[in-house]
Amino acid sequence: MGGELPMTHPPNFASGTVWTGDNLPVMRGINSGCIDLIYLDPPFNSNEDYAAPIGSRAAGAAFKDTWTLSDIDVYEHGELAERSPAAYAVIDAARQTHGKSMMSYLIMMAVRLIEMRRILKETGSIYLHCDDTAVHYLKLLMDAVFGARNYRNTLIWKRTSAHNSAKKFGRITDKILFYSKTDEATWNKVSQPYDKEYIEKFYRFEDRLGRYRAGDLTGAGLRSGDSGKAWRGENPSSKGRHWAVPMKVLTDEYPNLDLGSLSTQEKLDLLDKAELIHWPKRGTVPSLKRYLDLSKGVPVQELVIDIRPIGSRARERTGYPTQKPVALLDRIISASSNEGDMVFDPFCGCATTLVAADRLNREWAGIDLSPLAVKLVDQRIRDDRGALWGGAIVRDDPPLRTDFGKLPNYRTHRHRLYGEQEGVCLGCDTHFPFKVMEVDHILPRSKGGSDHYENLQLLCTHCNKSKGGKTMAEWLAARGAG
Ligand SMILES: C[S@@+](CC[C@H](N)C(=O)[O-])C[C@H]1O[C@@H](n2cnc3c(N)ncnc32)[C@H](O)[C@@H]1O
């Protein structure tokens, strides 16, 4: 399969594109390094069949989630052994400990994850949503493909409040494995509101402007300048401390308050005049009022308990099986991408990722096997943007890669390939004279293959004709079956 092209390239498709069909050939046609963020919520290998309720917006959507080796192209298996020996070793271990279904599932995932890594920018990140059916195997697979050092977190999302599981604890969470491609990955600090318990415990005071907590106005240690002197009869030095007016907090919360050129005591005077000083009972130094309304909350944590599953009457509910809440995607997209970035979901279902990306002014694209998913993408974005929206760009043909630069005509490689293959046809393993050998695309151009040398081989006229428009994988599989 040869080396990768790690550079960043422009996307070779338009924002707002949704493909119907298998995501593997589509991703193979996407330029390397053109995606900023990938979120995928693939089938979990849960041994279940999913179907949307009749009458819901998603009625008709269904997919099965049980894997057998016959679901997997035999060629994918061989390709994996060649492209990622580490991933192959993980899959082999899964076969021994868990059985063939897990092995098949992981092969399906591995070949796709390899493509995802290739199309991610160096600053990109990937979030893989799953549950505990396969999360431990998927973690190893992600380590093999993205590198253990690029692992960031496992988000644990509480997707339901209670579940009766026979002879074991209730399974109520999903897991989301978060990896970045490199250390340079985009990261934005995102906050979540404090929970009720925290507010009760710390925001204990209230005045006419609202609820607040007492923030420090002093720091540890003695100082000899202004900050070590008394103010309004209060001298923090007596407690081994000094005045420390938190300028960053004040500039963030009150950008119009101009404290810059004032002495410590003048700053405190001004804060008091603005009713921002909390005067406690005797014996404690005054503190700064930190209003709940102005607080951004806490930085988001890996345990996600504040995003509730989609209720049966929620407006965003489409009825699509396994639909995820927009708020969950909102958090992921806000943390790991910026406005204008390209967000990509190769198992996009009813478009939750795409809707969230669109609302956050990101570019987006998705793929799903189900034609109904595409209909829902269109419907949901139209509900958001209004009737003037031109609609999703619906495609079923893989894009053609443009990141190789201008390639010479593929036929010019005939001599080189003949030498490399020592005159042997790679279809029937027979030696032929030069003139009966034809240059063939391993992955046809109609299926996302390129004229790049790595996608070329020589076949004899007979084999080339018999292969036709199939991929090498499909042709070999069909021959194996026959
Ligand atoms: C768990 S659902 C995704 C749900 C989605 N996150 C949402 O909020 O609607 C998995 C989706 O993957 C799709 N799918 C399964 N195999 C696929 C493949 N090889 N290529 C593209 N889509 C696939 C299924 O049709 C299904 O819609």
Coordinates of C-alpha atoms and ligand atoms in Angstrom, one line a residue:
M1 CA 0.0 0.0 0.0
G2 CA 3.0 2.3 0.3
G3 CA 3.7 5.4 2.3
E4 CA 1.3 8.1 3.3
L5 CA 1.2 11.7 2.3
P6 CA 0.9 13.4 5.7
M7 CA 0.6 17.0 4.5
T8 CA -2.5 19.2 4.7
H9 CA -4.6 19.5 1.5
P10 CA -7.8 21.3 0.6
P11 CA -10.9 19.1 0.7
N12 CA -11.8 17.6 -2.7
F13 CA -15.6 17.9 -1.9
A14 CA -17.9 20.7 -1.0
S15 CA -19.1 21.4 2.5
G16 CA -22.6 20.1 3.0
T17 CA -22.0 16.9 1.2
V18 CA -23.6 13.7 2.3
W19 CA -22.8 10.4 0.6
T20 CA -25.1 7.4 0.7
G21 CA -23.2 4.1 0.7
D22 CA -20.3 2.4 2.4
N23 CA -17.9 4.9 3.9
L24 CA -14.7 2.9 3.0
P25 CA -14.6 3.7 -0.8
V26 CA -15.7 7.2 -0.1
M27 CA -13.0 7.9 2.4
R28 CA -10.4 6.3 0.1
G29 CA -11.3 9.0 -2.4
I30 CA -10.9 11.9 0.1
N31 CA -7.7 13.9 0.1
S32 CA -5.1 13.3 2.9
G33 CA -5.1 15.9 5.7
C34 CA -8.2 17.8 4.9
I35 CA -10.5 17.1 7.9
D36 CA -10.2 18.9 11.3
L37 CA -12.5 16.8 13.4
I38 CA -14.0 13.3 13.0
Y39 CA -16.8 12.0 15.2
L40 CA -17.9 8.5 14.5
D41 CA -20.7 6.5 16.1
P42 CA -20.4 3.2 14.3
P43 CA -22.4 0.1 14.9
F44 CA -21.2 -1.3 18.3
N45 CA -21.3 -5.1 17.5
S46 CA -24.1 -5.2 20.0
N47 CA -25.8 -8.3 18.4
E48 CA -29.0 -6.2 17.9
D49 CA -31.1 -5.1 15.0
Y50 CA -32.1 -1.5 15.1
A51 CA -35.3 -0.1 13.5
A52 CA -37.0 3.3 13.8
P53 CA -40.6 3.3 15.0
I54 CA -43.3 3.5 12.3
G55 CA -44.7 7.0 12.1
S56 CA -41.4 8.7 13.3
R57 CA -39.5 11.1 11.0
A58 CA -37.0 8.2 10.6
A59 CA -39.5 5.4 9.9
G60 CA -37.9 2.9 7.6
A61 CA -34.4 3.3 8.9
A62 CA -32.8 0.1 10.1
F63 CA -29.4 -1.5 10.5
K64 CA -28.1 -4.7 11.9
D65 CA -25.3 -4.9 14.3
T66 CA -24.0 -8.4 14.2
W67 CA -20.8 -9.2 12.4
T68 CA -19.6 -12.3 10.6
L69 CA -16.5 -12.8 8.5
S70 CA -18.7 -12.9 5.4
D71 CA -19.5 -9.2 6.0
I72 CA -15.9 -8.4 5.6
D73 CA -14.1 -8.3 2.3
V74 CA -11.4 -10.9 2.4
Y75 CA -9.1 -8.4 0.8
E76 CA -9.6 -6.0 3.8
H77 CA -8.2 -8.7 6.0
G78 CA -5.1 -9.2 3.9
E79 CA -4.7 -5.4 3.4
L80 CA -4.7 -4.9 7.1
A81 CA -2.0 -7.4 7.8
E82 CA 0.2 -5.4 5.4
R83 CA -0.7 -1.9 6.3
S84 CA -0.9 -2.1 10.1
P85 CA 0.8 -5.1 11.7
A86 CA 0.0 -3.6 15.2
A87 CA -3.7 -3.4 14.4
Y88 CA -3.6 -6.9 13.0
A89 CA -2.0 -8.2 16.2
V90 CA -4.8 -6.6 18.3
I91 CA -7.4 -8.2 16.1
D92 CA -5.7 -11.6 16.3
A93 CA -5.8 -11.3 20.1
A94 CA -9.5 -10.4 20.0
R95 CA -10.1 -13.5 17.9
Q96 CA -8.5 -15.6 20.6
T97 CA -10.2 -14.0 23.6
H98 CA -13.6 -13.1 22.2
G99 CA -14.2 -15.0 19.0
K100 CA -14.7 -14.5 15.3
S101 CA -17.5 -12.0 15.4
M102 CA -15.4 -9.5 17.3
M103 CA -12.5 -10.2 14.9
S104 CA -14.7 -9.4 11.9
Y105 CA -16.1 -6.3 13.6
L106 CA -12.5 -5.1 14.3
I107 CA -11.3 -5.7 10.8
M108 CA -14.2 -3.6 9.5
M109 CA -13.3 -0.9 11.9
A110 CA -9.5 -1.1 11.4
V111 CA -9.4 -0.5 7.7
R112 CA -11.8 2.5 8.1
L113 CA -9.8 4.0 11.1
I114 CA -6.6 3.8 8.9
E115 CA -8.3 5.9 6.3
M116 CA -9.7 8.3 9.0
R117 CA -6.2 8.9 10.3
R118 CA -4.9 9.6 6.8
I119 CA -7.6 12.2 6.0
L120 CA -7.3 14.0 9.4
K121 CA -5.1 17.1 9.5
E122 CA -2.1 17.1 11.7
T123 CA -4.0 19.4 14.0
G124 CA -7.1 17.2 13.9
S125 CA -8.8 15.0 16.5
I126 CA -11.1 12.0 16.4
Y127 CA -13.8 10.9 18.8
L128 CA -15.0 7.2 18.6
H129 CA -18.4 6.6 20.3
C130 CA -19.1 3.1 21.5
D131 CA -20.3 1.1 24.5
D132 CA -18.7 -1.6 26.6
T133 CA -19.4 -4.3 24.1
A134 CA -16.1 -3.5 22.2
V135 CA -14.6 -0.5 23.9
H136 CA -11.6 -2.3 25.3
Y137 CA -10.7 -3.8 21.9
L138 CA -11.4 -0.5 20.2
K139 CA -9.0 1.3 22.6
L140 CA -6.2 -1.1 21.6
L141 CA -7.1 -0.7 18.0
M142 CA -7.0 3.1 18.3
D143 CA -3.7 2.9 20.1
A144 CA -2.4 0.8 17.2
V145 CA -3.7 3.2 14.5
F146 CA -3.3 6.6 16.1
G147 CA -0.5 5.9 18.6
A148 CA -1.0 5.4 22.3
R149 CA 0.7 8.7 23.0
N150 CA -2.1 10.5 21.1
Y151 CA -4.8 9.1 23.4
R152 CA -6.5 12.0 25.3
N153 CA -9.5 10.8 27.3
T154 CA -12.4 8.4 27.5
L155 CA -15.6 10.4 27.9
I156 CA -18.2 8.5 29.8
W157 CA -21.7 9.7 28.9
K158 CA -24.5 8.6 31.1
R159 CA -27.1 7.8 28.4
T160 CA -29.9 6.6 30.6
S161 CA -30.7 6.8 34.4
A162 CA -31.4 3.1 35.1
H163 CA -31.3 -0.2 33.3
N164 CA -32.1 -3.7 34.5
S165 CA -29.2 -6.0 33.4
A166 CA -29.6 -9.6 34.5
K167 CA -26.9 -10.8 37.0
K168 CA -24.8 -7.7 36.6
F169 CA -24.8 -3.9 37.3
G170 CA -27.0 -1.8 35.1
R171 CA -25.3 -0.7 31.9
I172 CA -26.1 3.0 31.6
T173 CA -23.1 4.6 30.0
D174 CA -21.5 5.0 26.6
K175 CA -17.8 5.6 26.1
I176 CA -16.2 8.0 23.7
L177 CA -12.5 7.5 22.9
F178 CA -10.8 10.7 22.2
Y179 CA -7.5 10.8 20.3
S180 CA -5.6 13.7 18.6
K181 CA -3.5 13.1 15.5
T182 CA -0.5 14.9 17.0
D183 CA 0.4 17.1 20.0
E184 CA -0.6 20.1 17.8
A185 CA -4.3 19.3 17.9
T186 CA -6.8 22.1 18.2
W187 CA -8.1 22.5 21.8
N188 CA -10.5 25.1 23.1
K189 CA -11.4 25.3 26.8
V190 CA -15.1 24.6 27.1
S191 CA -17.0 25.1 30.4
Q192 CA -20.1 23.4 31.8
P193 CA -22.5 24.9 34.4
Y194 CA -21.9 24.1 38.0
D195 CA -24.2 21.4 39.4
K196 CA -26.8 22.2 42.0
E197 CA -24.8 20.7 44.9
Y198 CA -21.8 22.8 44.1
I199 CA -23.8 26.0 43.9
E200 CA -25.5 25.3 47.2
K201 CA -22.1 24.6 48.8
F202 CA -20.1 27.5 47.5
Y203 CA -22.5 30.3 46.3
R204 CA -23.8 30.9 49.7
F205 CA -24.4 34.6 49.6
E206 CA -26.9 36.8 47.9
D207 CA -27.4 40.5 47.5
R208 CA -29.6 42.7 45.2
L209 CA -27.5 41.7 42.2
G210 CA -27.8 38.0 42.7
R211 CA -26.2 34.9 44.1
Y212 CA -22.4 35.0 44.7
R213 CA -19.4 33.3 46.3
A214 CA -16.6 35.0 48.2
G215 CA -13.4 35.0 46.1
D216 CA -10.0 35.7 47.5
L217 CA -8.6 39.2 47.6
T218 CA -5.4 38.2 49.3
G219 CA -2.5 35.9 48.6
A220 CA -0.1 34.0 50.8
G221 CA 3.1 35.7 52.1
L222 CA 4.2 39.2 53.3
R223 CA 4.9 42.1 50.9
S224 CA 6.6 45.4 51.6
G225 CA 4.8 47.7 49.0
D226 CA 1.2 48.8 48.8
S227 CA -0.1 45.3 48.9
G228 CA 1.3 44.8 52.3
K229 CA -0.4 47.9 53.8
A230 CA -3.6 48.2 55.6
W231 CA -6.9 49.2 53.9
R232 CA -9.9 50.4 55.9
G233 CA -8.4 49.1 59.1
E234 CA -7.8 45.6 57.6
N235 CA -4.2 44.5 57.4
P236 CA -3.6 41.0 55.8
S237 CA 0.0 41.1 57.0
S238 CA -1.2 40.2 60.4
K239 CA -2.3 36.8 59.0
G240 CA 0.9 36.3 56.9
R241 CA -0.9 37.5 53.7
H242 CA -0.9 40.5 51.3
W243 CA -3.6 42.1 49.1
A244 CA -3.9 40.4 45.7
V245 CA -6.6 42.0 43.5
P246 CA -7.3 39.3 40.8
M247 CA -6.9 41.6 37.7
K248 CA -7.5 38.8 35.1
V249 CA -10.8 37.8 36.7
L250 CA -11.9 41.4 36.9
T251 CA -11.0 42.2 33.3
D252 CA -12.9 39.1 32.1
E253 CA -16.0 39.8 34.2
Y254 CA -16.0 43.6 34.1
P255 CA -14.2 44.7 30.9
N256 CA -15.3 48.4 31.6
L257 CA -13.7 48.6 35.0
D258 CA -10.5 50.6 34.6
L259 CA -8.1 49.6 37.5
G260 CA -4.9 49.6 35.6
S261 CA -3.0 52.7 37.0
L262 CA -4.4 52.6 40.5
S263 CA -2.6 51.7 43.8
T264 CA -3.8 48.6 45.6
Q265 CA -5.8 50.7 48.1
E266 CA -7.4 52.8 45.3
K267 CA -8.4 49.6 43.5
L268 CA -10.0 48.2 46.6
D269 CA -11.8 51.6 47.1
L270 CA -13.2 51.4 43.6
L271 CA -14.3 47.8 44.0
D272 CA -16.1 48.7 47.2
K273 CA -17.8 51.6 45.5
A274 CA -19.0 49.2 42.8
E275 CA -20.5 47.0 45.6
L276 CA -18.1 44.2 44.7
I277 CA -16.5 43.7 48.1
H278 CA -18.0 41.2 50.5
W279 CA -17.6 42.3 54.1
P280 CA -17.6 39.2 56.3
K281 CA -18.1 39.0 60.0
R282 CA -15.3 40.4 62.2
G283 CA -12.0 38.5 62.1
T284 CA -11.9 37.6 58.4
V285 CA -10.5 39.8 55.6
P286 CA -12.9 41.2 53.0
S287 CA -13.3 39.2 49.8
L288 CA -14.4 39.7 46.2
K289 CA -18.0 39.0 45.2
R290 CA -18.0 36.4 42.4
Y291 CA -21.5 36.4 40.9
L292 CA -22.9 33.1 39.7
D293 CA -24.5 34.8 36.6
L294 CA -21.0 35.9 35.4
S295 CA -19.4 32.5 36.0
K296 CA -18.5 30.3 33.1
G297 CA -18.8 27.2 35.2
V298 CA -16.2 24.5 35.4
P299 CA -14.0 23.3 32.6
V300 CA -15.8 20.3 31.0
Q301 CA -14.9 16.9 32.6
E302 CA -14.6 13.4 31.2
L303 CA -17.7 12.3 33.1
V304 CA -20.7 13.6 31.2
I305 CA -23.8 13.6 33.4
D306 CA -25.3 16.9 32.5
I307 CA -26.3 16.0 29.0
R308 CA -29.5 14.0 29.1
P309 CA -30.6 11.4 26.6
I310 CA -33.2 12.5 24.0
G311 CA -36.6 12.3 25.7
S312 CA -39.6 10.7 24.0
R313 CA -41.1 14.2 23.5
A314 CA -37.9 16.1 22.7
R315 CA -38.1 18.4 19.7
E316 CA -34.9 17.1 18.3
R317 CA -36.1 13.5 18.4
T318 CA -36.3 12.0 14.9
G319 CA -37.0 8.4 15.9
Y320 CA -33.7 7.3 14.2
P321 CA -32.4 4.3 16.1
T322 CA -29.3 5.3 18.2
Q323 CA -29.8 9.0 17.7
K324 CA -27.5 11.1 19.9
P325 CA -28.2 14.5 21.5
V326 CA -27.0 17.6 19.7
A327 CA -25.7 18.9 23.0
L328 CA -23.1 16.1 23.2
L329 CA -21.8 16.9 19.7
D330 CA -21.9 20.6 20.5
R331 CA -19.5 20.0 23.3
I332 CA -17.1 17.8 21.3
I333 CA -17.1 20.2 18.3
S334 CA -16.6 23.3 20.5
A335 CA -13.6 21.7 22.2
S336 CA -11.8 20.3 19.2
S337 CA -12.5 22.6 16.3
N338 CA -12.8 26.3 15.4
E339 CA -15.3 28.2 13.2
G340 CA -14.8 27.3 9.5
D341 CA -13.2 23.9 10.3
M342 CA -14.3 20.8 8.5
V343 CA -16.2 18.3 10.7
F344 CA -16.8 14.9 9.3
D345 CA -19.0 12.0 10.4
P346 CA -18.5 8.8 8.4
F347 CA -21.5 7.0 10.2
C348 CA -23.7 10.1 10.3
G349 CA -27.1 8.4 10.9
C350 CA -29.7 11.1 11.3
A351 CA -27.1 13.9 11.1
T352 CA -26.7 14.9 14.7
T353 CA -23.0 15.8 14.2
L354 CA -23.8 17.7 11.0
V355 CA -26.6 19.7 12.6
A356 CA -24.4 20.6 15.6
A357 CA -21.5 21.5 13.2
D358 CA -23.8 23.7 11.1
R359 CA -25.1 25.6 14.1
L360 CA -21.5 26.2 15.3
N361 CA -20.5 27.6 11.9
R362 CA -18.3 24.7 10.9
E363 CA -18.1 23.1 7.5
W364 CA -19.3 19.6 7.4
A365 CA -19.7 16.3 5.5
G366 CA -21.1 12.9 6.3
I367 CA -21.7 9.4 5.0
D368 CA -24.3 6.8 5.8
L369 CA -25.3 3.5 4.3
S370 CA -29.0 4.4 4.7
P371 CA -30.6 6.6 2.1
L372 CA -33.0 7.6 4.8
A373 CA -30.2 9.2 6.8
V374 CA -29.5 11.5 3.9
K375 CA -33.2 12.6 3.9
L376 CA -33.0 13.3 7.6
V377 CA -29.8 15.4 7.1
D378 CA -31.6 17.5 4.6
Q379 CA -34.8 17.8 6.7
R380 CA -33.0 18.7 10.0
I381 CA -30.7 21.4 8.5
R382 CA -33.7 22.8 6.6
D383 CA -35.6 23.0 9.9
D384 CA -32.7 25.0 11.3
R385 CA -31.8 27.2 8.4
G386 CA -35.2 27.7 6.8
A387 CA -36.6 27.0 3.4
L388 CA -34.0 29.1 1.6
W389 CA -31.3 26.6 2.3
G390 CA -30.2 24.9 -0.9
G391 CA -30.1 21.5 0.6
A392 CA -27.4 18.9 1.2
I393 CA -25.3 17.9 -1.7
V394 CA -26.2 14.2 -2.0
R395 CA -23.7 11.9 -3.7
D396 CA -23.1 8.2 -4.1
D397 CA -19.9 8.4 -6.1
P398 CA -16.6 8.5 -4.2
P399 CA -14.6 11.8 -4.7
L400 CA -11.4 11.6 -6.8
R401 CA -8.3 12.5 -4.9
T402 CA -6.5 15.6 -6.0
D403 CA -3.7 15.6 -3.5
F404 CA -1.1 13.9 -5.6
G405 CA -0.5 17.0 -7.7
K406 CA -0.7 16.6 -11.5
L407 CA 0.0 13.0 -12.2
P408 CA 1.4 11.8 -15.5
N409 CA -0.8 9.6 -17.6
Y410 CA -1.1 6.3 -15.8
R411 CA 0.0 4.3 -18.9
T412 CA 3.5 5.8 -18.6
H413 CA 4.1 3.4 -15.7
R414 CA 3.8 0.3 -17.9
H415 CA 7.5 -0.4 -18.2
R416 CA 8.3 0.2 -14.6
L417 CA 5.4 -2.0 -13.4
Y418 CA 6.5 -4.7 -15.9
G419 CA 10.0 -4.7 -14.4
E420 CA 8.7 -4.7 -10.8
Q421 CA 6.3 -7.5 -11.4
E422 CA 9.0 -9.4 -13.4
G423 CA 6.5 -9.8 -16.2
V424 CA 4.0 -11.7 -14.1
C425 CA 0.3 -10.9 -14.2
L426 CA -1.0 -10.2 -10.7
G427 CA -4.3 -11.8 -11.5
C428 CA -3.4 -15.3 -12.8
D429 CA 0.3 -15.4 -11.6
T430 CA 1.5 -16.2 -15.2
H431 CA 4.4 -14.7 -17.1
F432 CA 3.4 -12.8 -20.3
P433 CA 5.2 -10.8 -22.9
F434 CA 5.1 -7.0 -22.4
K435 CA 2.6 -6.4 -25.2
V436 CA -0.3 -8.3 -23.6
M437 CA 0.0 -6.6 -20.2
E438 CA -2.4 -3.8 -19.4
V439 CA -2.2 -1.2 -16.7
D440 CA -5.0 -1.7 -14.2
H441 CA -6.4 0.5 -11.4
I442 CA -6.4 -1.6 -8.2
L443 CA -9.3 0.6 -6.9
P444 CA -11.1 1.7 -10.1
R445 CA -11.4 5.5 -10.6
S446 CA -15.2 5.2 -10.5
K447 CA -14.7 4.0 -6.9
G448 CA -12.4 6.6 -5.6
G449 CA -9.1 5.1 -7.1
S450 CA -6.5 7.5 -8.4
D451 CA -3.9 7.4 -11.2
H452 CA -1.2 7.5 -8.5
Y453 CA 1.5 4.8 -9.0
E454 CA 0.5 3.1 -5.8
N455 CA -3.0 2.3 -7.2
L456 CA -1.6 0.7 -10.4
Q457 CA -0.7 -2.8 -11.4
L458 CA -0.3 -4.9 -14.6
L459 CA -2.8 -7.5 -15.5
C460 CA -2.9 -9.7 -18.6
T461 CA -5.6 -8.8 -21.1
H462 CA -7.8 -11.7 -20.0
C463 CA -7.6 -10.9 -16.3
N464 CA -8.1 -7.1 -16.9
K465 CA -11.3 -7.8 -18.8
S466 CA -12.6 -10.3 -16.2
K467 CA -11.9 -7.8 -13.4
G468 CA -13.8 -5.0 -15.2
G469 CA -15.1 -2.2 -13.0
K470 CA -14.6 -4.2 -9.8
T471 CA -12.1 -3.4 -7.1
M472 CA -9.2 -5.9 -6.8
A473 CA -10.8 -6.8 -3.5
E474 CA -14.2 -7.5 -5.0
W475 CA -12.7 -9.4 -7.9
L476 CA -10.6 -11.6 -5.7
A477 CA -13.5 -12.2 -3.3
A478 CA -15.8 -13.2 -6.2
R479 CA -13.2 -15.6 -7.6
G480 CA -12.7 -17.1 -4.1
A481 CA -16.4 -17.7 -3.8
G482 CA -16.7 -19.2 -7.3
Ligands
LIG1 C1 -25.1 4.2 15.6 S1 -25.7 4.8 14.2 C2 -25.2 6.5 14.1 C3 -26.2 7.4 14.8 C4 -25.8 8.9 14.7 N1 -24.7 9.2 15.6 C5 -27.0 9.8 15.1 O1 -27.0 10.6 16.0 O2 -28.0 9.7 14.4 C6 -24.7 4.0 13.0 C7 -25.0 4.4 11.6 O3 -23.9 3.8 10.8 C8 -24.5 3.5 9.5 N2 -23.5 2.5 8.9 C9 -23.2 1.3 9.3 N3 -22.2 0.8 8.5 C10 -21.8 1.8 7.6 C11 -20.9 1.9 6.6 N4 -20.0 0.9 6.3 N5 -20.8 3.0 5.9 C12 -21.6 4.1 6.2 N6 -22.5 4.0 7.2 C13 -22.7 2.9 7.9 C14 -25.8 2.9 9.8 O4 -26.7 3.0 8.7 C15 -26.3 3.8 11.0 O5 -27.0 4.9 10.5

